[in-house]
Coordinates of C-alpha atoms and ligand atoms in Angstrom, one line a residue:
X1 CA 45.9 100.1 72.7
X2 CA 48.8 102.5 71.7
X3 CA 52.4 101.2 71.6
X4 CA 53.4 102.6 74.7
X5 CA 50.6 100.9 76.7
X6 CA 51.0 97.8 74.7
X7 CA 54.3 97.9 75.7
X8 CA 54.1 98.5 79.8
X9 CA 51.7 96.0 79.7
X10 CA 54.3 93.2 78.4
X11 CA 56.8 94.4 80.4
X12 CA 55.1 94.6 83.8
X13 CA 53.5 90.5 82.6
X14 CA 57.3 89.9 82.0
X15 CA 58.4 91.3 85.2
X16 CA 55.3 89.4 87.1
X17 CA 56.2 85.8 85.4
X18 CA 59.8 86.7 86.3
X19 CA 59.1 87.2 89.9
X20 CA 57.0 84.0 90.2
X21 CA 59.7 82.0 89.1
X22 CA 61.5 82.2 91.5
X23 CA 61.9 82.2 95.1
X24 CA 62.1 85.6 96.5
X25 CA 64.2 86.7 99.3
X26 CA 63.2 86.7 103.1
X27 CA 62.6 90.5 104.2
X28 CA 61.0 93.0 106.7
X29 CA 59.8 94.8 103.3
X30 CA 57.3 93.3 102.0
X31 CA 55.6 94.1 98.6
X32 CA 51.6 94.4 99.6
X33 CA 49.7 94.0 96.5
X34 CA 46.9 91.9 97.9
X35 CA 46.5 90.4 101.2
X36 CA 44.6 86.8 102.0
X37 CA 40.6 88.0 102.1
X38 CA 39.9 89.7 105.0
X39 CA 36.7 86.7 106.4
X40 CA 33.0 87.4 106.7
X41 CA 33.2 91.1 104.6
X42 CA 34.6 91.9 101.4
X43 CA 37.4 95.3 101.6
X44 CA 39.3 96.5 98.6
X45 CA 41.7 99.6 98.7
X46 CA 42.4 102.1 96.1
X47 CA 45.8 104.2 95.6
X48 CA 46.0 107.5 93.7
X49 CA 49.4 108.2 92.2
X50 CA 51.0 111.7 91.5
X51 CA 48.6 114.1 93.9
X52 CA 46.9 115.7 95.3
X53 CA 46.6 118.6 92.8
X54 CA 44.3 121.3 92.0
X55 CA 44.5 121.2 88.3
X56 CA 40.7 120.9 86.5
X57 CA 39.5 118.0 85.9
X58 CA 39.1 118.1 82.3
X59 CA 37.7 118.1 79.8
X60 CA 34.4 118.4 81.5
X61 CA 34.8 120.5 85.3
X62 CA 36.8 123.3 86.5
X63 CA 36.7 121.3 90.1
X64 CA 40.0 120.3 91.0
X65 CA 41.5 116.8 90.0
X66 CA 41.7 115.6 94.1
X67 CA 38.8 117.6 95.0
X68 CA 36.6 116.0 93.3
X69 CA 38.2 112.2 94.0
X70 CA 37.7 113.7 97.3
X71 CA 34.1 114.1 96.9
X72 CA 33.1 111.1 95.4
X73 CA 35.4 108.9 97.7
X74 CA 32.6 110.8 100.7
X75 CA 29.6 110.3 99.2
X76 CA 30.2 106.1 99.4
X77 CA 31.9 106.4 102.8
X78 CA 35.1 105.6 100.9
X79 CA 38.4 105.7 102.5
X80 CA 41.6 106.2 99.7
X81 CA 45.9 105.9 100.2
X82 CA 46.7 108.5 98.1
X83 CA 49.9 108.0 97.2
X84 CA 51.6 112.0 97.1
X85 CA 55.0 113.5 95.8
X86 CA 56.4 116.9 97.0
X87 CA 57.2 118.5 94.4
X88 CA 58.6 118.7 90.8
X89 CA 58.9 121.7 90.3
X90 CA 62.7 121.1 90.5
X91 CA 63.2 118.8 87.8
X92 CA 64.1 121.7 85.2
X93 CA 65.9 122.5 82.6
X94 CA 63.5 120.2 80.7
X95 CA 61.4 120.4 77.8
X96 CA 57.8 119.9 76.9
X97 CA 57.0 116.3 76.2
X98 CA 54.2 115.4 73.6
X99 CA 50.7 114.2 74.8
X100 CA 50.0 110.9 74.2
X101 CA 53.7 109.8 74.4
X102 CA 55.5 108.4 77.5
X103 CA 57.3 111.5 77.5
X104 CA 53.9 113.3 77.7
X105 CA 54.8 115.4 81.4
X106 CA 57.9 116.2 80.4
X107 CA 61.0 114.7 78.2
X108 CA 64.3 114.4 80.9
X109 CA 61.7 114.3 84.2
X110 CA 57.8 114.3 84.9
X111 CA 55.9 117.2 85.8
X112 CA 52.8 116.8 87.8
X113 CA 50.0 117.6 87.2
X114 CA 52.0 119.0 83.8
X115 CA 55.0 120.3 82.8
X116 CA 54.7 123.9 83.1
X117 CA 52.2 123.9 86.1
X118 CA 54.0 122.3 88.9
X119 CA 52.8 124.3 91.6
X120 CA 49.4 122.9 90.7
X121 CA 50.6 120.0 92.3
X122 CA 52.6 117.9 95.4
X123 CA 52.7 118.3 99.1
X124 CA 55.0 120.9 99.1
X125 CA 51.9 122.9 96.9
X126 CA 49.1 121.9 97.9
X127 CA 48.9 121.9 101.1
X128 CA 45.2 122.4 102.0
X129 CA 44.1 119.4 99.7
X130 CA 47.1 117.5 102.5
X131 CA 45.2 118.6 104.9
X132 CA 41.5 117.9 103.9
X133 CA 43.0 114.2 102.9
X134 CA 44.3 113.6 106.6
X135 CA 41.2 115.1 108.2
X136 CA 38.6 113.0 105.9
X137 CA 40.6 109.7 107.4
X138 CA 42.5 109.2 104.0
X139 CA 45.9 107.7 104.3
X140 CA 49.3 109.3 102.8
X141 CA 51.5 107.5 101.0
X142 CA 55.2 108.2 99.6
X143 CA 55.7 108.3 96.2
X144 CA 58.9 110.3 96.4
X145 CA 59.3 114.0 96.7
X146 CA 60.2 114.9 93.0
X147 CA 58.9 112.0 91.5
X148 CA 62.4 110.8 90.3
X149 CA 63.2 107.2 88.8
X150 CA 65.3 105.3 91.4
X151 CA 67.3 103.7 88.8
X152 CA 67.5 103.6 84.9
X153 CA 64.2 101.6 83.1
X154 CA 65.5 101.1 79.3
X155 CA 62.6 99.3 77.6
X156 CA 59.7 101.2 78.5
X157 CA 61.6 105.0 80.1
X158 CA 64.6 104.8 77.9
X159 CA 67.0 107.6 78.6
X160 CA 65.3 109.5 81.3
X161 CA 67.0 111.4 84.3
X162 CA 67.2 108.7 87.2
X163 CA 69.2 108.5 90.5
X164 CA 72.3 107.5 90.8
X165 CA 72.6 106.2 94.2
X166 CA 71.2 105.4 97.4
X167 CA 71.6 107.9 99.5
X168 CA 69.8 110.4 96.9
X169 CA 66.8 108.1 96.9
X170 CA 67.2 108.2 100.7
X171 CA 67.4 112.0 100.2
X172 CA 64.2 112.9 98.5
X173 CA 62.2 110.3 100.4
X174 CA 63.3 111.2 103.5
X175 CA 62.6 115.1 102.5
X176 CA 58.4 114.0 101.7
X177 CA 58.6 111.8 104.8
X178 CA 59.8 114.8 107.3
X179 CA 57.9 117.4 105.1
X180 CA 54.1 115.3 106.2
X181 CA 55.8 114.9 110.0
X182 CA 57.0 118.5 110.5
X183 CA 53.8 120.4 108.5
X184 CA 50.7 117.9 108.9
X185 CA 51.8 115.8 112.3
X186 CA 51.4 112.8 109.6
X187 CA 53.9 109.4 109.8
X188 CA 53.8 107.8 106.7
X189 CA 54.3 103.9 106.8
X190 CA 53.9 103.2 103.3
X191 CA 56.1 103.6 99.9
X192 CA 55.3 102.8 95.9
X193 CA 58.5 103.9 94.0
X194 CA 57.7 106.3 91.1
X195 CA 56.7 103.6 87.7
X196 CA 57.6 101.2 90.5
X197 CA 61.5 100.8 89.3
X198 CA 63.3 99.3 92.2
X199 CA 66.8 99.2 91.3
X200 CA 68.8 101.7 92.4
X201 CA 72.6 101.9 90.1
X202 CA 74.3 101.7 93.2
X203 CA 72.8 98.4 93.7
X204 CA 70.2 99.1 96.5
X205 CA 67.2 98.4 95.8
X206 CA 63.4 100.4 97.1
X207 CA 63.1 97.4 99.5
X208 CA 66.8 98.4 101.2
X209 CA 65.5 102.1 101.0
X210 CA 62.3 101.2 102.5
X211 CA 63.3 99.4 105.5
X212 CA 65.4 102.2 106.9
X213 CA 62.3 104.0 106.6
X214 CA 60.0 101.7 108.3
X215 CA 57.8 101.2 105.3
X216 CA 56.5 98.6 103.4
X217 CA 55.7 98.6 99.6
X218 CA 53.0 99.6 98.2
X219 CA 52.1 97.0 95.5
X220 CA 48.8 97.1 93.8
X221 CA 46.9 93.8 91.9
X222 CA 44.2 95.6 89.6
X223 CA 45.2 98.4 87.1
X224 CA 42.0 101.4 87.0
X225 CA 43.3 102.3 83.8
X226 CA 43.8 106.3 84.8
X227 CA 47.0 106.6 83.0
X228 CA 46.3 105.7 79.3
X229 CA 46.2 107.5 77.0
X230 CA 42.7 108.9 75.7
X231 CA 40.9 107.9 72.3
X232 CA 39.2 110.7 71.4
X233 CA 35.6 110.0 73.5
X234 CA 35.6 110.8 76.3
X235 CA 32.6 109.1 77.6
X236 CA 34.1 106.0 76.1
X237 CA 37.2 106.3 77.9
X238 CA 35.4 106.8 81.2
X239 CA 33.1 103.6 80.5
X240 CA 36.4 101.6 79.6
X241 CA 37.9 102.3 83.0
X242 CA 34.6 100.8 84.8
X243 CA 34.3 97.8 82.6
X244 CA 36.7 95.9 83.7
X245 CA 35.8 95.9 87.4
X246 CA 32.2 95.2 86.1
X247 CA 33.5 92.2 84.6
X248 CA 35.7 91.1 87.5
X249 CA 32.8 91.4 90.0
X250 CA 30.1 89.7 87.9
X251 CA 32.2 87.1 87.2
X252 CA 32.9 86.4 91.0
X253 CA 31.7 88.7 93.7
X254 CA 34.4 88.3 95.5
X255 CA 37.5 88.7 93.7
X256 CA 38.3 92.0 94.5
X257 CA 37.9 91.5 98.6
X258 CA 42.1 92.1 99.4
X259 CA 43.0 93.5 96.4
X260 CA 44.6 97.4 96.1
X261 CA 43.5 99.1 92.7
X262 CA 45.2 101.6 91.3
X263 CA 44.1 104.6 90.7
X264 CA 45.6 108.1 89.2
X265 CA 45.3 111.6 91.0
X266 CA 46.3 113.3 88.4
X267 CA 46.2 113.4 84.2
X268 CA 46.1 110.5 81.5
X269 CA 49.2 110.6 79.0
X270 CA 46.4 112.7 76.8
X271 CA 45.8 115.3 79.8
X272 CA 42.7 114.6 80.2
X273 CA 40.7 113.2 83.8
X274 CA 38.4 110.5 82.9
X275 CA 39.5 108.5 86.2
X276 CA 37.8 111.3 87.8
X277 CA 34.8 111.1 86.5
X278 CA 35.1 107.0 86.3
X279 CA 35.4 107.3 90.3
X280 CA 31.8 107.1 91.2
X281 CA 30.7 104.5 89.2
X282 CA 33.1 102.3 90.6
X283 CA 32.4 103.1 94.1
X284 CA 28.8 102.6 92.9
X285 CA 29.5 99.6 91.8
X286 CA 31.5 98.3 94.2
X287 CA 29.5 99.0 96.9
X288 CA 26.5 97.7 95.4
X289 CA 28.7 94.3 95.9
X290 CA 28.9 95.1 99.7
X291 CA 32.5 96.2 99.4
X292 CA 33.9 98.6 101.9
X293 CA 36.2 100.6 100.5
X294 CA 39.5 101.1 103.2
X295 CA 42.9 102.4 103.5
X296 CA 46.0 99.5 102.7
X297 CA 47.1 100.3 106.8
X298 CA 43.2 99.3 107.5
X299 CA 43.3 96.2 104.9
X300 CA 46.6 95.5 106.7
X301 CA 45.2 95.6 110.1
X302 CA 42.7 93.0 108.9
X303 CA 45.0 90.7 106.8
X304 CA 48.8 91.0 106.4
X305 CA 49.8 88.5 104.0
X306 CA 49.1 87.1 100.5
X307 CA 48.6 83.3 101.2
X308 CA 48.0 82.9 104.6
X309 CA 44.9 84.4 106.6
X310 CA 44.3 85.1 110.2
X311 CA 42.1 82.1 110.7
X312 CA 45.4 79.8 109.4
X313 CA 47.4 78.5 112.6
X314 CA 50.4 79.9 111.2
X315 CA 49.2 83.6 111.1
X316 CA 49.8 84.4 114.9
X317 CA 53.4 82.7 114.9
X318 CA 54.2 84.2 111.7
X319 CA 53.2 87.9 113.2
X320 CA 54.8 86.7 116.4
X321 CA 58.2 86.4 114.7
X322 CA 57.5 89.2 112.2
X323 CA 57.1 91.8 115.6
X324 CA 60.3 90.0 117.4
X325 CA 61.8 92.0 113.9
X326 CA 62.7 88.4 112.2
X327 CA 62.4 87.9 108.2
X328 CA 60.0 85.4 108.0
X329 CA 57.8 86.3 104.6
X330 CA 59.0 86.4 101.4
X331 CA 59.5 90.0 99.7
X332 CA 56.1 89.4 97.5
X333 CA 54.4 88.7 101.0
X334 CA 53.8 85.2 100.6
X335 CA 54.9 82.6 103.1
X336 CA 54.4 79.5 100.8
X337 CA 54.1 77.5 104.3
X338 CA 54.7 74.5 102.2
X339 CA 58.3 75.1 101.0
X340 CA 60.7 73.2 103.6
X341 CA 62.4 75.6 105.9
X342 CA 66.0 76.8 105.3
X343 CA 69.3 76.3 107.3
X344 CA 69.8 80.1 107.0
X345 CA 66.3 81.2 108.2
X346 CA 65.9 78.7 111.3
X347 CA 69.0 80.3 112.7
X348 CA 67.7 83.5 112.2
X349 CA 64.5 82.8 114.0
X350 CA 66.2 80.9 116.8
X351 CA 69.3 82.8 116.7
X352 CA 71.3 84.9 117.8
X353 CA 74.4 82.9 117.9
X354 CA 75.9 82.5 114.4
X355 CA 79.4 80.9 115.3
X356 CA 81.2 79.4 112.5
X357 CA 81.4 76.1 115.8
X358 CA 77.9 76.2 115.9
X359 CA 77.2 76.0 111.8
X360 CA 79.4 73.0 112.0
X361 CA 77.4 71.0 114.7
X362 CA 74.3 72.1 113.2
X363 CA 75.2 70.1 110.2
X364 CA 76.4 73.3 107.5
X365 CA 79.0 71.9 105.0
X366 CA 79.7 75.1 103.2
X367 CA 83.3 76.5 103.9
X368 CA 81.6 80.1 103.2
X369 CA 78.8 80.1 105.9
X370 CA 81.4 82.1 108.8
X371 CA 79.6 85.1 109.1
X372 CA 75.5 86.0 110.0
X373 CA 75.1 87.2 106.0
X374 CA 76.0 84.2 104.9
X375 CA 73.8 81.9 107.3
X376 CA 70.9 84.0 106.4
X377 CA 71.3 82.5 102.5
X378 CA 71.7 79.2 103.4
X379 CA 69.6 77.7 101.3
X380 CA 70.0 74.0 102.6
X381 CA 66.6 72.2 103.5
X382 CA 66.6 71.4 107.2
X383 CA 65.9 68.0 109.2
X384 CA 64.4 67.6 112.1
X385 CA 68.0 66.7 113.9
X386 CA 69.2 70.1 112.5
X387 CA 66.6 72.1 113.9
X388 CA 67.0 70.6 117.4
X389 CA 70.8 71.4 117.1
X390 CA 69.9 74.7 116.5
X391 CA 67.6 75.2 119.0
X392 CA 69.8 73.3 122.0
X393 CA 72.7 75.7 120.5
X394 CA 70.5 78.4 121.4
X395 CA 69.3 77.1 124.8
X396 CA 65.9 76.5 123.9
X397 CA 64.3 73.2 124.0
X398 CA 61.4 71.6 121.2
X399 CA 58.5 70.5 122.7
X400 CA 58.5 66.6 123.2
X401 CA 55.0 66.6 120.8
X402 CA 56.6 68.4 118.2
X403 CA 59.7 66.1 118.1
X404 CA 57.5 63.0 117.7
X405 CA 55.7 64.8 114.5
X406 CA 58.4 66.7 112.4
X407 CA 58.4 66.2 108.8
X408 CA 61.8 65.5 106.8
X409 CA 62.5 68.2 105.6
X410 CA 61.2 70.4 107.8
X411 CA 58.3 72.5 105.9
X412 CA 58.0 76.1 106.5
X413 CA 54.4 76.2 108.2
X414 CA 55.9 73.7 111.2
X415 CA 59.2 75.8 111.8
X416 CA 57.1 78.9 112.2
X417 CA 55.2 77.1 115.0
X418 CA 57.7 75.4 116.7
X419 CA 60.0 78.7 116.3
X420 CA 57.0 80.8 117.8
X421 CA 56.2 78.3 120.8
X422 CA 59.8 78.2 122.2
X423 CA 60.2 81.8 122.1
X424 CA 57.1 82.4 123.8
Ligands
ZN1 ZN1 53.8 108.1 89.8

């Protein structure tokens, strides 16, 4: 593998490891990279980055890059989330960056499909291959109008233009949003932030972004391979994209069933399309494992979370909450129904009254916890007694059964019950 590759790789293991160190924060926006299998059939979903776009699929067809994704996805009654831009044809003055480098689209910004031939590209281009997406039941997906970096990336992007705040990031997404509402009648509900850098130097993050949006994150758990660089063969490189799905599906049949593969609509580093033509095999293969292939809204519809499934007891209290608009899964969309329940999240659910008097008779020491923002990162593990403070504070009243079988602390998977039955 080349240096640049070797190196996303290591960064994206060290940005995984990271994340599963710790405890991620409660919120609306939740990072969907798999969900909990969907029971009794197995569904996958594939993303395609950086389209749609007309530009040849070379080195071996004249048929556009999407077109032909768009044929192949049909012929195994495949459903895609293609993942679209607007435009970049506004991120000039630049110059020509080197195929093969990470720099190969262009050296300040990227230009899809290349630099040179943004029209061939976006939304805002290609507006017939927008259409024939939408019409063929394919979902659209924001991946930023001018395909800009939220925020700078040193290791891997080094000096590359970025934004600089929020509200620019709020800007261009906002601009792709409105451009699918107003032209194509389309609402898009999801969001994967161009080389999926989240933080933004004003420090906002995509999630902050997102939520004002109404979107969730578009996350994705196996890598298709469509953006490496090529070796030389190109039969090779199309064979090396298929292999390790092969491999994953022979090894267990269902490991893919919840999982979102990416996939690139659009050029390798080496402008070339060997994802293209890697396509159909994969379908092939994955449907000769009984996979249907589905949007991430359908997957979603099926199975929200990463840990817990609709057959759990906690599923329907946890949705319950999550449509009352309380934080209730983590931001990597796990639940982790295990972890005892927190001071700051119990007064969420059962809220609304945050009073510095009621913190006190519920039991919170801290001098800091006066205002909502503060309860909400209350981290203290609650007790039975605390909950039922918090609830009588609230005028709402635990169950007698529920009382008599409360674990110390409190675990996550019996607040969520006890939180959804005295709502309801
Ligand atoms: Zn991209």
């Amino acid at each position: 593998m080349d240096l640049y590759g070797t190196l996303r790789k290591q960064y994206s293991r060290l940005k995984s490891l990271y994340r599963s160190k710790r405890t991620p924060p409660l919120s609306r926006v939740r990072r969907i990279s798999h969900v909990f299998p969907p029971k009794d059939t197995r569904l996958v979903a594939m993303t395609f980055d950086d389209g749609p776009t007309c530009a040849p699929s070379r080195p071996l067809s004249d048929t556009g890059i999407t077109q032909l994704i768009i044929e192949a996805m049909a012929a195994y009654g495949a459903s895609g989330t293609f993942n679209v831009i607007g435009s970049t044809s506004e991120n000039y003055p630049d110059k020509e960056g080197k195929p093969g480098s990470f720099k190969w689209s262009g050296v300040r910004y990227d230009h899809y499909p290349r630099f040179g031939h943004d029209t061939a590209a976006g939304a805002a281009n290609q507006g017939r291959l927008v259409e024939t997406l939408i019409a063929q039941g394919h979902e659209i997906s924001n991946h930023g109008y001018r395909h800009v970096a939220f925020g700078p990336e040193r290791i891997v992007y080094g000096s590359r233009a970025h934004f600089t705040n929020s509200h620019e990031v709020t800007e261009d997404l906002a601009r792709l949003h409105n451009l699918l509402t107003d032209d194509f009648g389309y609402t898009i509900k999801l969001a994967r932030p161009p080389h999926y850098i989240d933080k933004i130097p004003d420090g906002f993050t995509s999630y902050d972004i997102y939520e004002q949006l109404g979107y969730q994150y578009l996350g994705a758990s196996f890598d298709g391979g469509g953006w490496r660089a090529s070796t030389g063969n190109f039969q090779e490189d199309v064979e090396s994209m298929v292999e390790p799905l092969r491999k994953a599906l022979k090894e267990n049949p269902d490991s893919l069933s919840g999982h979102i593969i990416f996939e690139k609509d659009g050029y390798n580093m080496s402008l070339e399309a060997p994802a293209a033509f890697a396509l159909p095999e994969k379908l092939k293969l994955l449907t000769s494992y009984d996979y249907r292939i589905v949007t991430v809204s359908e997957l979603l519809q099926l199975s929200q979370f990463a840990d817990v499934g609709p057959s759990s007891d906690t599923y329907e209290a946890i949705m319950f909450l999550t449509n009352m608009g309380k934080p209730v899964v983590y931001r990597d969309n796990t639940f982790r129904g295990n972890n005892a329940a927190r001071l700051g999240e119990v007064m969420i659910w059962l809220g609304p009254q945050h009073t510095p008097q009621g913190l006190a008779k519920a039991g919170h020491k801290s001098k800091h916890a006066r205002f909502a923002s503060d309860v909400s990162r209350s981290k203290t593990p609650v007790s039975p007694k605390v909950l039922l403070d918090i609830a009588a504070q609230n005028g709402l009243s635990v169950p007698d059964t529920w009382k008599q079988s409360m674990q110390n602390p409190v675990p996550r998977w019996q607040a969520v019950l006890i939180a959804a039955e005295i709502l309801s």
